[in-house]
XYZ file of C-alpha atoms in Angstrom:
473
model
C 128.953 141.785 94.161
C 127.407 138.821 92.402
C 128.204 140.044 88.911
C 131.870 140.403 89.775
C 131.903 137.025 91.501
C 130.110 135.276 88.638
C 132.354 136.771 85.979
C 135.449 135.879 87.947
C 134.438 132.242 88.326
C 133.211 132.064 84.739
C 136.433 133.640 83.530
C 138.510 130.964 85.195
C 136.469 128.106 83.791
C 135.408 129.389 80.395
C 137.910 131.760 78.816
C 135.598 133.136 76.137
C 132.763 134.456 78.310
C 129.744 134.905 76.096
C 129.318 138.387 74.737
C 132.606 139.605 76.177
C 135.087 138.463 73.558
C 135.842 136.023 70.785
C 133.725 133.230 72.256
C 130.802 133.861 69.904
C 130.772 131.904 66.692
C 128.754 132.218 63.520
C 125.014 132.720 63.336
C 123.035 129.719 62.225
C 120.264 130.197 59.702
C 116.983 128.345 59.768
C 113.592 129.019 61.310
C 114.161 127.429 64.701
C 117.870 128.161 65.065
C 117.535 131.773 63.991
C 119.916 133.783 66.114
C 121.552 130.765 67.780
C 125.269 131.333 67.888
C 127.432 128.264 67.484
C 130.033 128.596 70.211
C 133.765 128.553 69.667
C 135.819 126.132 71.731
C 136.391 122.392 71.921
C 134.374 120.212 69.520
C 133.473 117.067 71.476
C 132.781 115.053 68.314
C 129.161 114.590 69.420
C 126.078 115.926 67.673
C 123.404 116.677 70.250
C 119.738 117.548 69.890
C 119.535 121.141 71.094
C 116.129 122.336 72.277
C 117.141 125.884 71.325
C 117.356 124.951 67.634
C 115.271 121.752 67.524
C 117.935 119.972 65.559
C 121.204 118.177 66.136
C 124.089 120.608 66.542
C 127.812 119.902 67.025
C 128.418 119.931 70.796
C 131.157 122.525 71.268
C 132.133 123.311 74.857
C 134.215 126.188 76.147
C 136.977 123.861 77.314
C 137.499 120.103 77.281
C 139.025 120.511 80.746
C 136.051 122.362 82.192
C 132.759 121.850 80.351
C 130.022 123.588 82.354
C 126.736 121.766 83.025
C 123.833 123.013 85.146
C 121.205 120.500 86.217
C 117.909 121.459 87.783
C 117.757 119.541 91.036
C 114.805 118.461 93.181
C 112.326 120.479 95.185
C 112.767 118.568 98.420
C 109.314 118.082 99.926
C 108.715 114.343 99.367
C 110.330 111.089 98.243
C 111.688 111.054 94.682
C 109.831 108.701 92.335
C 110.743 106.649 89.291
C 109.852 109.488 86.903
C 112.551 111.624 88.530
C 114.925 108.650 88.523
C 114.485 108.138 84.779
C 115.589 111.708 84.000
C 118.552 111.699 86.390
C 119.767 108.263 85.246
C 119.479 109.217 81.565
C 121.558 112.361 82.094
C 124.022 110.453 84.271
C 124.569 108.050 81.359
C 125.146 111.019 79.012
C 127.572 112.587 81.481
C 129.531 109.329 81.747
C 129.638 108.961 77.950
C 130.881 112.527 77.486
C 133.534 112.006 80.139
C 134.745 108.493 79.376
C 134.177 108.141 75.642
C 134.678 111.706 74.427
C 137.200 112.956 76.994
C 135.299 115.903 78.488
C 135.947 116.902 82.076
C 132.519 118.065 83.215
C 131.855 120.490 86.041
C 128.257 119.850 87.054
C 126.288 122.110 89.365
C 122.907 121.027 90.729
C 120.557 123.439 92.478
C 118.517 122.194 95.438
C 115.213 124.042 95.905
C 114.849 123.946 99.679
C 112.265 126.723 100.039
C 109.013 126.515 98.089
C 105.215 126.628 98.479
C 105.074 122.814 98.478
C 107.747 122.559 101.179
C 105.939 125.085 103.388
C 102.566 123.341 102.902
C 103.966 119.876 103.624
C 105.917 121.084 106.668
C 102.741 122.611 108.118
C 100.894 119.321 107.555
C 103.655 117.405 109.350
C 104.028 120.063 112.050
C 107.776 120.471 111.518
C 109.839 123.397 110.270
C 110.275 123.802 106.502
C 114.057 123.650 107.002
C 113.806 120.283 108.802
C 111.533 118.874 106.100
C 113.818 120.090 103.298
C 116.904 118.653 105.002
C 115.166 115.290 105.499
C 114.146 114.936 101.845
C 117.404 116.324 100.478
C 119.276 113.522 102.233
C 116.625 111.073 101.047
C 117.134 112.235 97.441
C 120.907 111.858 97.682
C 120.526 108.327 99.078
C 118.183 107.418 96.213
C 120.623 108.788 93.637
C 123.493 106.817 95.210
C 121.349 103.652 95.169
C 120.712 104.242 91.440
C 124.467 104.751 90.908
C 123.946 108.334 89.696
C 127.229 110.202 90.104
C 126.860 113.224 92.388
C 127.309 116.645 90.793
C 130.617 118.411 91.319
C 128.725 120.616 93.764
C 125.200 120.848 95.168
C 124.028 124.417 95.830
C 121.065 125.109 98.134
C 118.784 128.057 97.510
C 118.560 129.018 101.201
C 122.350 129.376 101.419
C 122.380 131.927 98.582
C 119.602 134.389 99.396
C 121.930 137.452 99.403
C 123.240 136.417 95.964
C 119.668 135.989 94.676
C 118.725 139.445 95.976
C 121.793 140.902 94.251
C 120.810 139.146 90.998
C 117.293 140.599 91.189
C 118.735 144.064 91.831
C 120.834 143.666 88.682
C 117.770 142.788 86.589
C 115.904 145.826 87.982
C 118.918 148.070 87.299
C 119.000 146.853 83.687
C 115.352 147.818 83.247
C 113.733 144.371 83.093
C 111.976 144.023 86.450
C 109.881 146.140 88.817
C 108.925 146.088 92.476
C 105.418 146.762 93.779
C 103.936 148.421 96.818
C 103.089 144.998 98.228
C 106.751 143.997 98.309
C 106.761 141.707 95.254
C 109.243 141.921 92.385
C 108.247 140.775 88.883
C 110.101 140.252 85.638
C 108.709 142.640 83.027
C 108.080 140.241 80.169
C 107.188 142.953 77.681
C 110.689 144.406 78.104
C 112.048 141.136 76.687
C 110.246 141.760 73.391
C 110.568 139.074 70.723
C 113.550 137.506 72.472
C 111.186 135.563 74.732
C 110.266 132.119 73.439
C 113.638 130.586 72.579
C 112.529 127.113 73.688
C 108.862 127.224 72.700
C 107.299 128.467 69.469
C 104.204 129.826 71.161
C 104.329 130.469 74.858
C 101.210 129.078 76.569
C 98.857 131.837 77.699
C 99.120 133.113 81.267
C 96.880 131.645 83.913
C 94.081 133.826 85.196
C 95.334 136.184 87.892
C 93.434 136.911 91.115
C 91.703 140.269 91.247
C 94.213 141.666 93.729
C 97.253 140.891 91.527
C 99.871 143.636 91.519
C 101.490 142.595 88.224
C 101.645 145.078 85.345
C 100.914 142.260 82.885
C 99.434 138.861 83.648
C 102.363 137.073 81.965
C 104.999 138.697 84.215
C 106.538 136.230 86.656
C 107.733 136.605 90.238
C 111.389 137.148 91.116
C 110.652 137.926 94.770
C 107.500 137.034 96.696
C 106.358 139.158 99.639
C 106.070 137.128 102.838
C 102.692 135.721 103.845
C 101.720 135.307 107.508
C 103.429 132.370 109.240
C 105.785 131.761 106.278
C 109.559 131.670 106.384
C 111.096 134.851 104.981
C 114.283 136.846 104.447
C 114.799 140.595 104.617
C 115.278 142.360 101.273
C 115.235 145.912 99.832
C 111.571 145.264 98.932
C 110.542 143.944 102.356
C 110.422 140.495 103.901
C 109.884 137.644 101.471
C 111.473 134.772 99.561
C 112.694 134.114 96.010
C 110.584 133.016 93.078
C 111.425 129.607 91.618
C 113.008 130.606 88.311
C 115.451 133.158 89.733
C 117.069 130.539 91.952
C 118.558 128.481 89.114
C 119.709 131.571 87.196
C 121.565 132.837 90.252
C 123.131 129.511 91.195
C 124.358 128.809 87.660
C 125.750 132.340 87.293
C 127.424 132.146 90.690
C 129.642 129.312 89.456
C 129.791 129.710 85.677
C 129.311 133.429 85.062
C 127.711 134.620 81.838
C 128.158 131.480 79.719
C 126.882 127.958 80.214
C 127.695 125.011 77.967
C 124.921 122.552 78.883
C 121.635 122.882 80.762
C 119.547 119.773 81.436
C 116.167 118.850 82.850
C 112.902 117.079 82.142
C 110.884 118.265 79.131
C 108.225 119.651 81.489
C 110.796 122.203 82.703
C 111.380 123.733 79.236
C 108.456 126.116 79.721
C 108.170 128.197 81.702
C 111.143 127.355 83.952
C 114.041 127.160 81.484
C 112.585 129.866 79.246
C 112.441 132.193 82.236
C 115.973 131.260 83.291
C 117.191 132.271 79.825
C 115.351 135.606 80.024
C 116.719 136.386 83.488
C 120.326 135.488 82.679
C 120.493 137.246 79.339
C 119.157 140.532 80.713
C 121.324 140.285 83.853
C 124.545 139.502 81.980
C 123.453 141.631 79.000
C 124.503 138.896 76.606
C 122.903 137.485 73.476
C 123.198 133.822 74.440
C 123.645 132.543 77.975
C 123.074 128.800 77.608
C 124.423 127.157 74.453
C 122.727 123.722 74.641
C 119.496 122.753 76.368
C 118.958 119.002 76.752
C 115.523 117.737 77.768
C 114.559 114.208 78.759
C 111.207 112.624 77.928
C 108.641 111.636 80.526
C 108.266 108.218 82.082
C 104.709 107.155 81.289
C 102.585 104.673 83.147
C 102.017 101.751 80.767
C 98.605 101.806 79.154
C 97.983 105.440 80.065
C 98.990 108.553 78.187
C 100.041 110.249 81.381
C 103.400 110.907 82.949
C 104.356 109.501 86.306
C 103.903 112.349 88.777
C 103.005 113.113 92.368
C 100.043 115.257 91.345
C 98.478 112.325 89.451
C 99.243 109.957 92.353
C 100.418 107.275 89.926
C 104.036 107.063 90.995
C 106.366 104.380 92.343
C 109.038 105.524 94.781
C 112.649 104.678 93.980
C 112.967 102.757 97.244
C 109.964 100.557 96.440
C 111.191 99.915 92.901
C 114.640 98.829 94.111
C 113.030 96.138 96.281
C 112.135 94.324 93.043
C 114.721 95.305 90.436
C 118.398 96.227 90.561
C 119.720 99.677 89.624
C 121.590 98.007 86.743
C 118.322 96.691 85.296
C 116.770 100.160 85.541
C 119.822 101.693 83.876
C 119.608 99.256 80.956
C 115.854 99.957 80.718
C 116.676 103.690 80.399
C 119.295 102.968 77.707
C 116.842 101.062 75.521
C 115.092 104.276 74.461
C 116.356 107.706 73.422
C 116.798 109.997 76.410
C 114.509 112.468 74.606
C 111.593 110.092 74.136
C 108.731 109.338 76.462
C 109.028 105.786 77.722
C 106.407 103.406 79.144
C 107.049 101.892 82.530
C 105.800 98.339 82.943
C 106.891 95.138 84.634
C 107.321 93.506 81.226
C 109.710 96.197 79.987
C 111.733 95.822 83.186
C 111.814 92.054 82.745
C 113.079 92.487 79.174
C 115.946 94.637 80.441
C 116.639 92.120 83.190
C 116.824 89.240 80.696
C 119.164 91.186 78.412
C 121.461 91.774 81.376
C 121.265 88.104 82.318
C 122.032 87.046 78.750
C 125.056 89.367 78.711
C 126.330 88.042 82.039
C 125.794 84.444 80.850
C 127.807 85.052 77.681
C 130.658 86.629 79.656
C 130.625 83.621 81.985
C 130.703 81.143 79.076
C 133.456 83.058 77.268
C 135.565 83.021 80.421
C 134.961 79.303 80.843
C 136.125 78.754 77.248
C 139.231 80.876 77.852
C 140.103 78.743 80.880
C 139.627 75.505 78.954
C 136.508 74.604 80.960
C 134.167 74.723 77.952
C 134.708 72.335 75.041
C 133.723 73.953 71.733
C 133.881 73.372 68.005
C 136.727 75.218 66.249
C 136.273 78.987 66.480
C 136.076 81.221 63.388
C 138.501 83.678 64.910
C 138.606 85.944 61.829
C 134.838 86.386 61.971
C 134.922 87.386 65.639
C 137.780 89.857 65.249
C 135.879 91.476 62.386
C 132.640 91.619 64.429
C 134.480 93.163 67.383
C 136.024 95.845 65.178
C 132.652 96.536 63.554
C 130.933 96.760 66.970
C 133.459 99.245 68.348
C 132.913 101.548 65.363
C 129.118 101.160 65.514
C 128.973 101.913 69.246
C 131.168 105.010 68.952
C 129.097 106.273 66.004
C 125.830 105.686 67.887
C 127.014 107.499 71.006
C 128.279 110.428 68.906
C 124.807 110.717 67.349
C 122.903 112.416 70.195
C 123.888 109.658 72.651
C 121.989 106.940 70.777
C 122.126 104.355 73.554
C 119.510 102.028 71.940
C 121.765 101.767 68.857
C 124.816 101.129 71.029
C 123.048 98.421 73.067
C 121.803 96.752 69.865
C 125.380 96.647 68.524
C 126.628 95.071 71.765
C 123.829 92.470 71.777
C 124.624 91.641 68.142
C 128.262 91.041 69.107
C 127.105 88.731 71.922
C 124.892 86.884 69.441
C 127.879 86.283 67.136
C 130.018 85.237 70.099
C 127.419 82.724 71.284
C 127.148 81.234 67.782
C 130.861 80.436 67.925
C 130.647 78.894 71.400
C 129.110 75.659 70.136
C 129.507 73.235 73.032
C 130.642 69.706 72.138
C 131.045 66.635 74.307
C 134.776 66.458 73.728
C 137.196 69.215 72.726
C 138.465 68.558 69.176
C 142.177 68.859 68.524
C 143.679 71.969 66.984
C 144.357 75.513 68.111
C 142.086 77.318 70.567
C 141.154 81.002 70.404
C 141.111 82.440 73.924
C 142.493 85.858 72.916
C 139.539 86.932 70.786
C 137.061 86.024 73.518
C 139.223 87.848 76.047
C 139.072 90.970 73.873
C 135.295 90.674 73.446
C 134.693 90.195 77.182
C 136.984 93.099 78.008
C 135.198 95.379 75.539
C 131.690 94.410 76.692
C 132.565 94.915 80.344
C 134.206 98.233 79.532
C 131.091 99.391 77.653
C 128.756 98.562 80.519
C 131.127 99.990 83.092
C 131.263 103.242 81.067
C 127.500 103.683 81.448
C 127.475 102.614 85.100
C 126.362 98.980 84.782
C 128.386 96.277 86.520
C 128.462 92.760 85.094
C 130.969 91.663 87.729
C 128.789 92.341 90.771
C 127.463 88.811 91.122
C 125.942 89.520 94.510
C 123.923 92.377 93.065
C 122.870 90.326 90.057
C 122.046 87.365 92.239
C 119.916 89.204 94.772
C 117.657 90.740 92.148
C 117.811 88.737 88.974
C 117.413 85.077 89.884
């Protein structure tokens, strides 16, 4: 059932379903990109760093009207923290750029993991049902994302609402000879059946963790597709007995349910590349029996705690919740902070780096205010070198577009904008009395319009004075 459903949906959205027709392009040579097939379709004009090839590749999507994007969503057992926020905001900025600068209509699907060991453990500690806990923190996550101005995906898909589809997906993998069930009611992916095709995202897969003595795996590196129910755990009936899905199979099923056998973009934090994304690739390619399921994998760098070489995480207990952060800084400040480094790089969180972003935003808002005052005749200035400003504006537009087309180089784009503001401020030399001669309101109007448009494109509002005022002064 699922395979028919997935192909039907994928066929509507992406005409050249991978492996089924002319959608495959040429092979790319080179050690890392060996075997990567450049897709046919719509060239966005962007070069993007692809974790599959470890280089910048032209971003070619199946259709400009329906570019498919799967985003790993949260496991909803606790409040989201600033490390999560950094990844989601960075990819939200990329999504906005692709949509508003490069004209791609993106269909984004986000999976919500609402059944998991952590959810069950936390629910037991709080003496509530796992479903109640998951629902509570799912809503909490969505509120946090809205507060950060992260656009919602086109559709959220919960794991618990798709158990029959997940079971069907597992049955397909077994039927294709790549998984096995055990007497204990578990189902595992047979990693040896994948051969040398495993390891598309990592050169050397980290060794398997030590297995307990009662493990029913054939090989220690095999991973669970279906977990037999433990006493007092939530479970669903399946052909292998009562149980629940493994983590990796959930995302493969959800993505395939909507997009079928080809996916343009897959995103997530760098910590998800292995084993999660690697296992998703293995599952999808053996289920769909295709050479290349996902065409581009985008991974964001960690948010580090300043002064420590460690990522912000719940396990290290070094995190700041999104709600607590937003008591001190605005979502616009956080967004500009995220834009000041490559989405792929690790970035240090500190109060000083937040204050730098805040002051840049203040300086931008102050320039816009001064330029408007000049336009209205409320600011007396020396004669304006209009030719210089028109040239700088033209140069800035080209520089920003080039930066964004180069793997979404937001630091380069922000630098170009700040340079334009610097040139604008140099021309706004305030004098006691306005000298005679022509004024130049049009060029400042164009600059203000462009700057506001740039920030609005990436989700930052310069016009929201109440928001600026409550956090920045």
